[in-house]
JSON list of C-alpha atoms and ligand atoms in Angstrom, two decimals:
[
{"chain": "R", "resi": 1, "resn": "MET", "atom": "CA", "xyz": [-0.02, 0.02, -0.03]},
{"chain": "R", "resi": 2, "resn": "PRO", "atom": "CA", "xyz": [1.53, 3.34, -1.06]},
{"chain": "R", "resi": 3, "resn": "ASN", "atom": "CA", "xyz": [1.68, 5.92, 1.70]},
{"chain": "R", "resi": 4, "resn": "LYS", "atom": "CA", "xyz": [-0.96, 8.60, 1.57]},
{"chain": "R", "resi": 5, "resn": "VAL", "atom": "CA", "xyz": [0.04, 12.26, 1.47]},
{"chain": "R", "resi": 6, "resn": "LEU", "atom": "CA", "xyz": [-2.43, 15.12, 1.75]},
{"chain": "R", "resi": 7, "resn": "VAL", "atom": "CA", "xyz": [-1.30, 18.50, 0.38]},
{"chain": "R", "resi": 8, "resn": "VAL", "atom": "CA", "xyz": [-3.26, 21.62, 1.45]},
{"chain": "R", "resi": 9, "resn": "GLU", "atom": "CA", "xyz": [-2.03, 24.63, -0.52]},
{"chain": "R", "resi": 10, "resn": "ASP", "atom": "CA", "xyz": [-3.94, 27.46, -2.23]},
{"chain": "R", "resi": 11, "resn": "GLU", "atom": "CA", "xyz": [-1.29, 28.44, -4.73]},
{"chain": "R", "resi": 12, "resn": "ALA", "atom": "CA", "xyz": [-2.44, 26.43, -7.73]},
{"chain": "R", "resi": 13, "resn": "ASN", "atom": "CA", "xyz": [0.99, 26.22, -9.41]},
{"chain": "R", "resi": 14, "resn": "LEU", "atom": "CA", "xyz": [2.71, 24.99, -6.31]},
{"chain": "R", "resi": 15, "resn": "LEU", "atom": "CA", "xyz": [-0.08, 22.53, -5.59]},
{"chain": "R", "resi": 16, "resn": "VAL", "atom": "CA", "xyz": [0.20, 21.06, -9.12]},
{"chain": "R", "resi": 17, "resn": "ALA", "atom": "CA", "xyz": [3.96, 20.78, -8.79]},
{"chain": "R", "resi": 18, "resn": "LEU", "atom": "CA", "xyz": [3.74, 19.14, -5.37]},
{"chain": "R", "resi": 19, "resn": "GLU", "atom": "CA", "xyz": [1.15, 16.69, -6.50]},
{"chain": "R", "resi": 20, "resn": "TYR", "atom": "CA", "xyz": [3.21, 15.73, -9.58]},
{"chain": "R", "resi": 21, "resn": "ASN", "atom": "CA", "xyz": [6.45, 15.31, -7.63]},
{"chain": "R", "resi": 22, "resn": "LEU", "atom": "CA", "xyz": [4.88, 13.35, -4.82]},
{"chain": "R", "resi": 23, "resn": "LYS", "atom": "CA", "xyz": [3.13, 11.02, -7.31]},
{"chain": "R", "resi": 24, "resn": "SER", "atom": "CA", "xyz": [6.50, 10.50, -9.09]},
{"chain": "R", "resi": 25, "resn": "GLU", "atom": "CA", "xyz": [7.89, 9.36, -5.75]},
{"chain": "R", "resi": 26, "resn": "GLY", "atom": "CA", "xyz": [5.08, 6.77, -5.60]},
{"chain": "R", "resi": 27, "resn": "TYR", "atom": "CA", "xyz": [2.81, 8.39, -3.00]},
{"chain": "R", "resi": 28, "resn": "ASN", "atom": "CA", "xyz": [-0.95, 8.29, -3.08]},
{"chain": "R", "resi": 29, "resn": "VAL", "atom": "CA", "xyz": [-1.65, 12.04, -3.18]},
{"chain": "R", "resi": 30, "resn": "PHE", "atom": "CA", "xyz": [-4.77, 13.99, -2.15]},
{"chain": "R", "resi": 31, "resn": "THR", "atom": "CA", "xyz": [-5.04, 17.71, -2.58]},
{"chain": "R", "resi": 32, "resn": "ALA", "atom": "CA", "xyz": [-7.09, 20.57, -1.16]},
{"chain": "R", "resi": 33, "resn": "GLU", "atom": "CA", "xyz": [-7.01, 24.32, -1.83]},
{"chain": "R", "resi": 34, "resn": "ASP", "atom": "CA", "xyz": [-8.45, 25.52, 1.41]},
{"chain": "R", "resi": 35, "resn": "GLY", "atom": "CA", "xyz": [-8.33, 24.64, 5.10]},
{"chain": "R", "resi": 36, "resn": "GLU", "atom": "CA", "xyz": [-11.85, 23.37, 5.39]},
{"chain": "R", "resi": 37, "resn": "THR", "atom": "CA", "xyz": [-11.60, 20.93, 2.46]},
{"chain": "R", "resi": 38, "resn": "GLY", "atom": "CA", "xyz": [-8.17, 19.86, 3.71]},
{"chain": "R", "resi": 39, "resn": "LEU", "atom": "CA", "xyz": [-9.54, 19.03, 7.14]},
{"chain": "R", "resi": 40, "resn": "ALA", "atom": "CA", "xyz": [-12.40, 17.06, 5.67]},
{"chain": "R", "resi": 41, "resn": "LEU", "atom": "CA", "xyz": [-10.05, 15.10, 3.42]},
{"chain": "R", "resi": 42, "resn": "ALA", "atom": "CA", "xyz": [-7.65, 14.43, 6.34]},
{"chain": "R", "resi": 43, "resn": "ARG", "atom": "CA", "xyz": [-10.56, 12.89, 8.32]},
{"chain": "R", "resi": 44, "resn": "GLN", "atom": "CA", "xyz": [-11.82, 10.92, 5.41]},
{"chain": "R", "resi": 45, "resn": "GLU", "atom": "CA", "xyz": [-8.51, 9.61, 3.97]},
{"chain": "R", "resi": 46, "resn": "LYS", "atom": "CA", "xyz": [-6.44, 9.30, 7.13]},
{"chain": "R", "resi": 47, "resn": "PRO", "atom": "CA", "xyz": [-3.17, 10.20, 5.39]},
{"chain": "R", "resi": 48, "resn": "ASP", "atom": "CA", "xyz": [0.28, 9.30, 6.69]},
{"chain": "R", "resi": 49, "resn": "LEU", "atom": "CA", "xyz": [1.46, 12.84, 6.21]},
{"chain": "R", "resi": 50, "resn": "VAL", "atom": "CA", "xyz": [-0.17, 16.26, 5.77]},
{"chain": "R", "resi": 51, "resn": "ILE", "atom": "CA", "xyz": [1.72, 19.00, 4.02]},
{"chain": "R", "resi": 52, "resn": "LEU", "atom": "CA", "xyz": [0.02, 22.14, 5.23]},
{"chain": "R", "resi": 53, "resn": "ASP", "atom": "CA", "xyz": [0.45, 25.70, 4.07]},
{"chain": "R", "resi": 54, "resn": "VAL", "atom": "CA", "xyz": [-0.01, 28.37, 6.72]},
{"chain": "R", "resi": 55, "resn": "MET", "atom": "CA", "xyz": [-1.92, 30.98, 4.71]},
{"chain": "R", "resi": 56, "resn": "LEU", "atom": "CA", "xyz": [-5.02, 29.35, 3.46]},
{"chain": "R", "resi": 57, "resn": "PRO", "atom": "CA", "xyz": [-8.61, 30.47, 2.77]},
{"chain": "R", "resi": 58, "resn": "ASN", "atom": "CA", "xyz": [-11.43, 29.45, 5.10]},
{"chain": "R", "resi": 59, "resn": "LEU", "atom": "CA", "xyz": [-9.42, 27.83, 7.90]},
{"chain": "R", "resi": 60, "resn": "ASP", "atom": "CA", "xyz": [-5.75, 28.81, 8.04]},
{"chain": "R", "resi": 61, "resn": "GLY", "atom": "CA", "xyz": [-2.96, 26.24, 8.42]},
{"chain": "R", "resi": 62, "resn": "PHE", "atom": "CA", "xyz": [-2.51, 26.87, 12.13]},
{"chain": "R", "resi": 63, "resn": "GLU", "atom": "CA", "xyz": [-6.18, 26.18, 12.78]},
{"chain": "R", "resi": 64, "resn": "VAL", "atom": "CA", "xyz": [-6.21, 23.03, 10.69]},
{"chain": "R", "resi": 65, "resn": "CYS", "atom": "CA", "xyz": [-3.04, 21.91, 12.53]},
{"chain": "R", "resi": 66, "resn": "ARG", "atom": "CA", "xyz": [-4.61, 22.57, 15.93]},
{"chain": "R", "resi": 67, "resn": "ILE", "atom": "CA", "xyz": [-7.72, 20.63, 15.05]},
{"chain": "R", "resi": 68, "resn": "LEU", "atom": "CA", "xyz": [-5.94, 17.73, 13.42]},
{"chain": "R", "resi": 69, "resn": "ARG", "atom": "CA", "xyz": [-3.58, 17.40, 16.35]},
{"chain": "R", "resi": 70, "resn": "ARG", "atom": "CA", "xyz": [-6.49, 17.04, 18.75]},
{"chain": "R", "resi": 71, "resn": "GLU", "atom": "CA", "xyz": [-7.84, 14.23, 16.62]},
{"chain": "R", "resi": 72, "resn": "SER", "atom": "CA", "xyz": [-4.80, 12.21, 15.54]},
{"chain": "R", "resi": 73, "resn": "ASP", "atom": "CA", "xyz": [-1.07, 11.72, 15.54]},
{"chain": "R", "resi": 74, "resn": "VAL", "atom": "CA", "xyz": [-0.76, 12.20, 11.77]},
{"chain": "R", "resi": 75, "resn": "ARG", "atom": "CA", "xyz": [2.57, 13.70, 10.74]},
{"chain": "R", "resi": 76, "resn": "ILE", "atom": "CA", "xyz": [2.20, 17.36, 9.80]},
{"chain": "R", "resi": 77, "resn": "LEU", "atom": "CA", "xyz": [4.74, 19.27, 7.75]},
{"chain": "R", "resi": 78, "resn": "MET", "atom": "CA", "xyz": [4.06, 22.99, 7.60]},
{"chain": "R", "resi": 79, "resn": "LEU", "atom": "CA", "xyz": [4.98, 25.26, 4.67]},
{"chain": "R", "resi": 80, "resn": "THR", "atom": "CA", "xyz": [5.87, 28.72, 5.98]},
{"chain": "R", "resi": 81, "resn": "ALA", "atom": "CA", "xyz": [6.86, 31.89, 4.29]},
{"chain": "R", "resi": 82, "resn": "ARG", "atom": "CA", "xyz": [10.48, 33.01, 4.23]},
{"chain": "R", "resi": 83, "resn": "GLY", "atom": "CA", "xyz": [11.57, 34.76, 7.32]},
{"chain": "R", "resi": 84, "resn": "GLU", "atom": "CA", "xyz": [8.37, 34.19, 9.18]},
{"chain": "R", "resi": 85, "resn": "GLU", "atom": "CA", "xyz": [10.02, 32.91, 12.30]},
{"chain": "R", "resi": 86, "resn": "ILE", "atom": "CA", "xyz": [6.85, 33.25, 14.21]},
{"chain": "R", "resi": 87, "resn": "ASP", "atom": "CA", "xyz": [5.06, 30.84, 11.87]},
{"chain": "R", "resi": 88, "resn": "ARG", "atom": "CA", "xyz": [7.56, 28.09, 12.63]},
{"chain": "R", "resi": 89, "resn": "VAL", "atom": "CA", "xyz": [7.37, 28.54, 16.39]},
{"chain": "R", "resi": 90, "resn": "VAL", "atom": "CA", "xyz": [3.57, 28.79, 16.46]},
{"chain": "R", "resi": 91, "resn": "GLY", "atom": "CA", "xyz": [3.32, 25.79, 14.10]},
{"chain": "R", "resi": 92, "resn": "LEU", "atom": "CA", "xyz": [5.58, 23.61, 16.30]},
{"chain": "R", "resi": 93, "resn": "GLU", "atom": "CA", "xyz": [3.66, 24.75, 19.39]},
{"chain": "R", "resi": 94, "resn": "LEU", "atom": "CA", "xyz": [0.45, 23.66, 17.77]},
{"chain": "R", "resi": 95, "resn": "GLY", "atom": "CA", "xyz": [1.89, 20.25, 17.16]},
{"chain": "R", "resi": 96, "resn": "ALA", "atom": "CA", "xyz": [3.39, 20.36, 13.63]},
{"chain": "R", "resi": 97, "resn": "ASP", "atom": "CA", "xyz": [6.24, 17.86, 13.39]},
{"chain": "R", "resi": 98, "resn": "ASP", "atom": "CA", "xyz": [8.36, 19.83, 10.98]},
{"chain": "R", "resi": 99, "resn": "TYR", "atom": "CA", "xyz": [8.31, 22.82, 8.62]},
{"chain": "R", "resi": 100, "resn": "VAL", "atom": "CA", "xyz": [9.82, 23.91, 5.31]},
{"chain": "R", "resi": 101, "resn": "THR", "atom": "CA", "xyz": [10.34, 27.56, 4.46]},
{"chain": "R", "resi": 102, "resn": "LYS", "atom": "CA", "xyz": [9.18, 28.76, 1.04]},
{"chain": "R", "resi": 103, "resn": "PRO", "atom": "CA", "xyz": [10.74, 28.86, -1.44]},
{"chain": "R", "resi": 104, "resn": "PHE", "atom": "CA", "xyz": [12.10, 25.32, -1.14]},
{"chain": "R", "resi": 105, "resn": "SER", "atom": "CA", "xyz": [13.60, 22.94, -3.64]},
{"chain": "R", "resi": 106, "resn": "ASN", "atom": "CA", "xyz": [11.74, 19.81, -4.64]},
{"chain": "R", "resi": 107, "resn": "ARG", "atom": "CA", "xyz": [14.73, 17.78, -3.52]},
{"chain": "R", "resi": 108, "resn": "GLU", "atom": "CA", "xyz": [14.71, 19.30, -0.04]},
{"chain": "R", "resi": 109, "resn": "LEU", "atom": "CA", "xyz": [10.96, 18.76, 0.36]},
{"chain": "R", "resi": 110, "resn": "MET", "atom": "CA", "xyz": [11.08, 15.14, -0.84]},
{"chain": "R", "resi": 111, "resn": "ALA", "atom": "CA", "xyz": [13.92, 14.39, 1.57]},
{"chain": "R", "resi": 112, "resn": "ARG", "atom": "CA", "xyz": [11.78, 15.75, 4.40]},
{"chain": "R", "resi": 113, "resn": "VAL", "atom": "CA", "xyz": [8.73, 13.78, 3.21]},
{"chain": "R", "resi": 114, "resn": "ARG", "atom": "CA", "xyz": [10.65, 10.53, 2.98]},
{"chain": "R", "resi": 115, "resn": "ASN", "atom": "CA", "xyz": [12.15, 11.09, 6.42]},
{"chain": "R", "resi": 116, "resn": "MET", "atom": "CA", "xyz": [8.78, 11.78, 8.02]},
{"chain": "R", "resi": 117, "resn": "ILE", "atom": "CA", "xyz": [7.12, 8.79, 6.43]},
{"chain": "R", "resi": 118, "resn": "ARG", "atom": "CA", "xyz": [9.97, 6.51, 7.35]},
{"chain": "R", "resi": 119, "resn": "ARG", "atom": "CA", "xyz": [9.70, 7.64, 10.94]},
{"chain": "R", "resi": 120, "resn": "SER", "atom": "CA", "xyz": [5.97, 7.11, 11.11]},
{"chain": "R", "resi": 121, "resn": "ASP", "atom": "CA", "xyz": [6.42, 3.62, 9.64]},
{"chain": "R", "resi": 122, "resn": "SER", "atom": "CA", "xyz": [9.13, 2.67, 12.18]},
{"chain": "R", "resi": 123, "resn": "ASP", "atom": "CA", "xyz": [6.93, 4.00, 14.98]},
{"chain": "R", "resi": 124, "resn": "ASP", "atom": "CA", "xyz": [4.20, 1.55, 13.86]},
{"chain": "R", "resi": 125, "resn": "GLY", "atom": "CA", "xyz": [6.79, -1.27, 13.79]},
{"chain": "R", "resi": 126, "resn": "ALA", "atom": "CA", "xyz": [7.87, -0.46, 17.32]},
{"chain": "R", "resi": 127, "resn": "SER", "atom": "CA", "xyz": [4.29, -0.59, 18.63]},
{"chain": "R", "resi": 128, "resn": "ALA", "atom": "CA", "xyz": [3.70, -3.89, 16.97]},
{"chain": "R", "resi": 129, "resn": "SER", "atom": "CA", "xyz": [6.80, -5.47, 18.49]},
{"chain": "R", "resi": 130, "resn": "THR", "atom": "CA", "xyz": [6.23, -7.99, 21.26]},
{"chain": "R", "resi": 131, "resn": "ASP", "atom": "CA", "xyz": [9.56, -7.52, 23.09]},
{"chain": "R", "resi": 132, "resn": "ALA", "atom": "CA", "xyz": [8.43, -5.62, 26.16]},
{"chain": "R", "resi": 133, "resn": "GLU", "atom": "CA", "xyz": [11.00, -3.04, 27.11]},
{"chain": "R", "resi": 134, "resn": "THR", "atom": "CA", "xyz": [10.61, -0.44, 29.79]},
{"chain": "R", "resi": 135, "resn": "LEU", "atom": "CA", "xyz": [12.82, 2.34, 31.01]},
{"chain": "R", "resi": 136, "resn": "ALA", "atom": "CA", "xyz": [12.17, 3.39, 34.56]},
{"chain": "R", "resi": 137, "resn": "SER", "atom": "CA", "xyz": [13.53, 6.27, 36.56]},
{"chain": "R", "resi": 138, "resn": "GLY", "atom": "CA", "xyz": [11.91, 6.71, 39.97]},
{"chain": "R", "resi": 139, "resn": "ASP", "atom": "CA", "xyz": [8.16, 7.26, 39.42]},
{"chain": "R", "resi": 140, "resn": "LEU", "atom": "CA", "xyz": [8.65, 7.79, 35.66]},
{"chain": "R", "resi": 141, "resn": "ILE", "atom": "CA", "xyz": [8.10, 4.77, 33.44]},
{"chain": "R", "resi": 142, "resn": "VAL", "atom": "CA", "xyz": [8.74, 4.83, 29.73]},
{"chain": "R", "resi": 143, "resn": "ASP", "atom": "CA", "xyz": [7.26, 1.87, 27.94]},
{"chain": "R", "resi": 144, "resn": "LEU", "atom": "CA", "xyz": [9.13, 1.42, 24.64]},
{"chain": "R", "resi": 145, "resn": "THR", "atom": "CA", "xyz": [6.77, -1.24, 23.38]},
{"chain": "R", "resi": 146, "resn": "GLY", "atom": "CA", "xyz": [3.53, 0.45, 24.08]},
{"chain": "R", "resi": 147, "resn": "HIS", "atom": "CA", "xyz": [4.91, 3.97, 23.45]},
{"chain": "R", "resi": 148, "resn": "THR", "atom": "CA", "xyz": [3.36, 5.11, 26.66]},
{"chain": "R", "resi": 149, "resn": "VAL", "atom": "CA", "xyz": [4.75, 7.11, 29.60]},
{"chain": "R", "resi": 150, "resn": "LYS", "atom": "CA", "xyz": [3.48, 6.93, 33.18]},
{"chain": "R", "resi": 151, "resn": "LEU", "atom": "CA", "xyz": [4.24, 9.24, 36.01]},
{"chain": "R", "resi": 152, "resn": "GLN", "atom": "CA", "xyz": [3.28, 8.08, 39.46]},
{"chain": "R", "resi": 153, "resn": "ASP", "atom": "CA", "xyz": [1.25, 5.33, 37.79]},
{"chain": "R", "resi": 154, "resn": "LYS", "atom": "CA", "xyz": [-0.77, 7.85, 35.81]},
{"chain": "R", "resi": 155, "resn": "PRO", "atom": "CA", "xyz": [-0.49, 7.78, 32.01]},
{"chain": "R", "resi": 156, "resn": "LEU", "atom": "CA", "xyz": [0.87, 10.98, 30.43]},
{"chain": "R", "resi": 157, "resn": "ASP", "atom": "CA", "xyz": [-0.34, 12.34, 27.14]},
{"chain": "R", "resi": 158, "resn": "VAL", "atom": "CA", "xyz": [2.85, 12.65, 25.15]},
{"chain": "R", "resi": 159, "resn": "LYS", "atom": "CA", "xyz": [3.13, 13.25, 21.41]},
{"chain": "R", "resi": 160, "resn": "PRO", "atom": "CA", "xyz": [5.20, 10.85, 19.31]},
{"chain": "R", "resi": 161, "resn": "ARG", "atom": "CA", "xyz": [8.18, 13.23, 19.00]},
{"chain": "R", "resi": 162, "resn": "GLU", "atom": "CA", "xyz": [8.12, 13.98, 22.71]},
{"chain": "R", "resi": 163, "resn": "PHE", "atom": "CA", "xyz": [8.02, 10.32, 23.43]},
{"chain": "R", "resi": 164, "resn": "SER", "atom": "CA", "xyz": [11.13, 9.72, 21.24]},
{"chain": "R", "resi": 165, "resn": "LEU", "atom": "CA", "xyz": [12.94, 12.61, 22.92]},
{"chain": "R", "resi": 166, "resn": "LEU", "atom": "CA", "xyz": [12.15, 11.32, 26.43]},
{"chain": "R", "resi": 167, "resn": "ALA", "atom": "CA", "xyz": [13.09, 7.77, 25.55]},
{"chain": "R", "resi": 168, "resn": "LEU", "atom": "CA", "xyz": [16.43, 8.99, 24.14]},
{"chain": "R", "resi": 169, "resn": "LEU", "atom": "CA", "xyz": [17.23, 10.94, 27.27]},
{"chain": "R", "resi": 170, "resn": "VAL", "atom": "CA", "xyz": [16.02, 8.39, 29.83]},
{"chain": "R", "resi": 171, "resn": "ALA", "atom": "CA", "xyz": [17.86, 5.58, 28.03]},
{"chain": "R", "resi": 172, "resn": "ASN", "atom": "CA", "xyz": [21.06, 7.59, 28.31]},
{"chain": "R", "resi": 173, "resn": "LYS", "atom": "CA", "xyz": [20.54, 8.87, 31.83]},
{"chain": "R", "resi": 174, "resn": "GLY", "atom": "CA", "xyz": [23.42, 11.11, 32.96]},
{"chain": "R", "resi": 175, "resn": "ARG", "atom": "CA", "xyz": [24.65, 11.72, 29.46]},
{"chain": "R", "resi": 176, "resn": "ALA", "atom": "CA", "xyz": [24.41, 15.27, 28.01]},
{"chain": "R", "resi": 177, "resn": "PHE", "atom": "CA", "xyz": [23.24, 15.63, 24.47]},
{"chain": "R", "resi": 178, "resn": "THR", "atom": "CA", "xyz": [23.78, 18.74, 22.34]},
{"chain": "R", "resi": 179, "resn": "ARG", "atom": "CA", "xyz": [20.74, 20.22, 20.57]},
{"chain": "R", "resi": 180, "resn": "ASP", "atom": "CA", "xyz": [22.33, 19.15, 17.25]},
{"chain": "R", "resi": 181, "resn": "GLN", "atom": "CA", "xyz": [22.70, 15.57, 18.42]},
{"chain": "R", "resi": 182, "resn": "ILE", "atom": "CA", "xyz": [19.06, 15.50, 19.49]},
{"chain": "R", "resi": 183, "resn": "LEU", "atom": "CA", "xyz": [17.96, 17.02, 16.18]},
{"chain": "R", "resi": 184, "resn": "GLU", "atom": "CA", "xyz": [19.94, 14.41, 14.29]},
{"chain": "R", "resi": 185, "resn": "ARG", "atom": "CA", "xyz": [18.64, 11.53, 16.31]},
{"chain": "R", "resi": 186, "resn": "LEU", "atom": "CA", "xyz": [15.06, 12.51, 16.27]},
{"chain": "R", "resi": 187, "resn": "TRP", "atom": "CA", "xyz": [14.59, 14.50, 13.07]},
{"chain": "R", "resi": 188, "resn": "GLY", "atom": "CA", "xyz": [17.15, 12.80, 10.87]},
{"chain": "R", "resi": 189, "resn": "HIS", "atom": "CA", "xyz": [20.44, 13.97, 9.46]},
{"chain": "R", "resi": 190, "resn": "ASP", "atom": "CA", "xyz": [18.89, 15.69, 6.45]},
{"chain": "R", "resi": 191, "resn": "TYR", "atom": "CA", "xyz": [16.77, 17.88, 8.66]},
{"chain": "R", "resi": 192, "resn": "ILE", "atom": "CA", "xyz": [17.64, 21.49, 7.94]},
{"chain": "R", "resi": 193, "resn": "GLY", "atom": "CA", "xyz": [16.23, 23.00, 11.02]},
{"chain": "R", "resi": 194, "resn": "ASP", "atom": "CA", "xyz": [16.56, 25.10, 13.92]},
{"chain": "R", "resi": 195, "resn": "THR", "atom": "CA", "xyz": [17.84, 23.94, 17.30]},
{"chain": "R", "resi": 196, "resn": "ARG", "atom": "CA", "xyz": [15.00, 25.88, 18.97]},
{"chain": "R", "resi": 197, "resn": "THR", "atom": "CA", "xyz": [12.78, 23.04, 17.85]},
{"chain": "R", "resi": 198, "resn": "VAL", "atom": "CA", "xyz": [14.60, 20.98, 20.50]},
{"chain": "R", "resi": 199, "resn": "ASP", "atom": "CA", "xyz": [14.06, 23.66, 23.18]},
{"chain": "R", "resi": 200, "resn": "VAL", "atom": "CA", "xyz": [10.29, 23.72, 22.44]},
{"chain": "R", "resi": 201, "resn": "HIS", "atom": "CA", "xyz": [9.98, 19.96, 22.82]},
{"chain": "R", "resi": 202, "resn": "ILE", "atom": "CA", "xyz": [12.07, 19.96, 26.03]},
{"chain": "R", "resi": 203, "resn": "ARG", "atom": "CA", "xyz": [9.76, 22.62, 27.44]},
{"chain": "R", "resi": 204, "resn": "TRP", "atom": "CA", "xyz": [6.71, 20.53, 26.68]},
{"chain": "R", "resi": 205, "resn": "LEU", "atom": "CA", "xyz": [8.26, 17.52, 28.31]},
{"chain": "R", "resi": 206, "resn": "ARG", "atom": "CA", "xyz": [9.19, 19.42, 31.37]},
{"chain": "R", "resi": 207, "resn": "GLU", "atom": "CA", "xyz": [5.65, 20.66, 31.73]},
{"chain": "R", "resi": 208, "resn": "LYS", "atom": "CA", "xyz": [4.58, 17.06, 31.80]},
{"chain": "R", "resi": 209, "resn": "ILE", "atom": "CA", "xyz": [7.22, 15.34, 33.94]},
{"chain": "R", "resi": 210, "resn": "GLU", "atom": "CA", "xyz": [8.69, 18.03, 36.21]},
{"chain": "R", "resi": 211, "resn": "PRO", "atom": "CA", "xyz": [7.00, 18.85, 39.53]},
{"chain": "R", "resi": 212, "resn": "ASP", "atom": "CA", "xyz": [8.12, 22.45, 38.98]},
{"chain": "R", "resi": 213, "resn": "PRO", "atom": "CA", "xyz": [8.88, 23.04, 35.24]},
{"chain": "R", "resi": 214, "resn": "ALA", "atom": "CA", "xyz": [10.46, 26.43, 36.09]},
{"chain": "R", "resi": 215, "resn": "SER", "atom": "CA", "xyz": [13.25, 24.75, 38.03]},
{"chain": "R", "resi": 216, "resn": "PRO", "atom": "CA", "xyz": [13.67, 21.35, 36.36]},
{"chain": "R", "resi": 217, "resn": "GLN", "atom": "CA", "xyz": [15.22, 18.51, 38.30]},
{"chain": "R", "resi": 218, "resn": "ARG", "atom": "CA", "xyz": [14.79, 15.67, 35.84]},
{"chain": "R", "resi": 219, "resn": "ILE", "atom": "CA", "xyz": [15.83, 17.17, 32.51]},
{"chain": "R", "resi": 220, "resn": "THR", "atom": "CA", "xyz": [18.64, 19.63, 33.26]},
{"chain": "R", "resi": 221, "resn": "THR", "atom": "CA", "xyz": [20.02, 22.28, 30.94]},
{"chain": "R", "resi": 222, "resn": "ILE", "atom": "CA", "xyz": [23.76, 22.01, 30.58]},
{"chain": "R", "resi": 223, "resn": "ARG", "atom": "CA", "xyz": [24.87, 25.49, 29.84]},
{"chain": "R", "resi": 224, "resn": "GLY", "atom": "CA", "xyz": [26.82, 25.72, 26.53]},
{"chain": "R", "resi": 225, "resn": "VAL", "atom": "CA", "xyz": [26.00, 22.08, 25.73]},
{"chain": "R", "resi": 226, "resn": "GLY", "atom": "CA", "xyz": [22.38, 21.00, 25.73]},
{"chain": "R", "resi": 227, "resn": "TYR", "atom": "CA", "xyz": [20.30, 18.73, 27.91]},
{"chain": "R", "resi": 228, "resn": "ARG", "atom": "CA", "xyz": [20.72, 15.77, 30.20]},
{"chain": "R", "resi": 229, "resn": "PHE", "atom": "CA", "xyz": [18.32, 13.50, 32.00]},
{"chain": "R", "resi": 230, "resn": "ASP", "atom": "CA", "xyz": [19.26, 13.22, 35.68]},
{"chain": "R", "resi": 231, "resn": "GLY", "atom": "CA", "xyz": [16.58, 10.97, 37.00]},
{"chain": "C", "resi": 1, "resn": "LIG", "atom": "CA1", "xyz": [-1.03, 30.08, 0.84]}
]
C-alpha cells in the first residue's frame, strides 16, 4: 500500500507541482486548496502525512493543525513563508512535526517527506513489537513497546516526538546531548532545522514530567552544551 500524502495549498501552481512530484515518488496524493476541504479530506482519507500551508482560505494552516492534532497523531509538515520565524514557532507549538520555508527545492521537500514517512512507519513497527521493554527512573516509566509514559502510575499524554525525545534521554541517563545531536537522532540527518525546535519539545516534556517546570530536576540544561536526563 503506497503511503498517503495530503497537500493543502492554495497556490495552484505550487499545488500542481507538489502533486506531480509526490506522485512521481510513488505516494498516493490527495489535494485541497483551502483549510476546510483539507480538514475534511484528512478525516476521510487518514493520510500518513499532511503538508500544510500556513496561509489558506477558510481555515488557516494553524487552525487546521490545531484541530488535526486534537484528533490524531498524523505527521504534519508546515509550509511557512520566508523569514516568518513566528510561523515556525507557532506551528511547532500547535503540534506540527516539521516545517519547510518557502521557497524550497523539490529535493529538499522530498527528503523531508521521506524522512517523516519513514519515521511514522518505524513507529508503527515499534508498537507492533512483542519485546516488552521499559525504562524506569523513579516514578517515571517509559514503555518502549506500548509507546506510553507513566508518572506516579498515571499515563501521560505525550506526542510521538516528545516520546522519542524522552526515551532517548532516559535511556542515556546522565549523558548530556547537544541540541544538534538531539535534532539528528530525532529529526534525521537531512533535517535542515533550527535547534530551537529541540528547546520547544524539552519545554513541553518538562511541563509534563517536572514537579516544577520552572526549576527542572529531571531534565537539566547543561549550559553551553544541551540537555541531560538526571533521574
Ligand atoms: Ca498560501
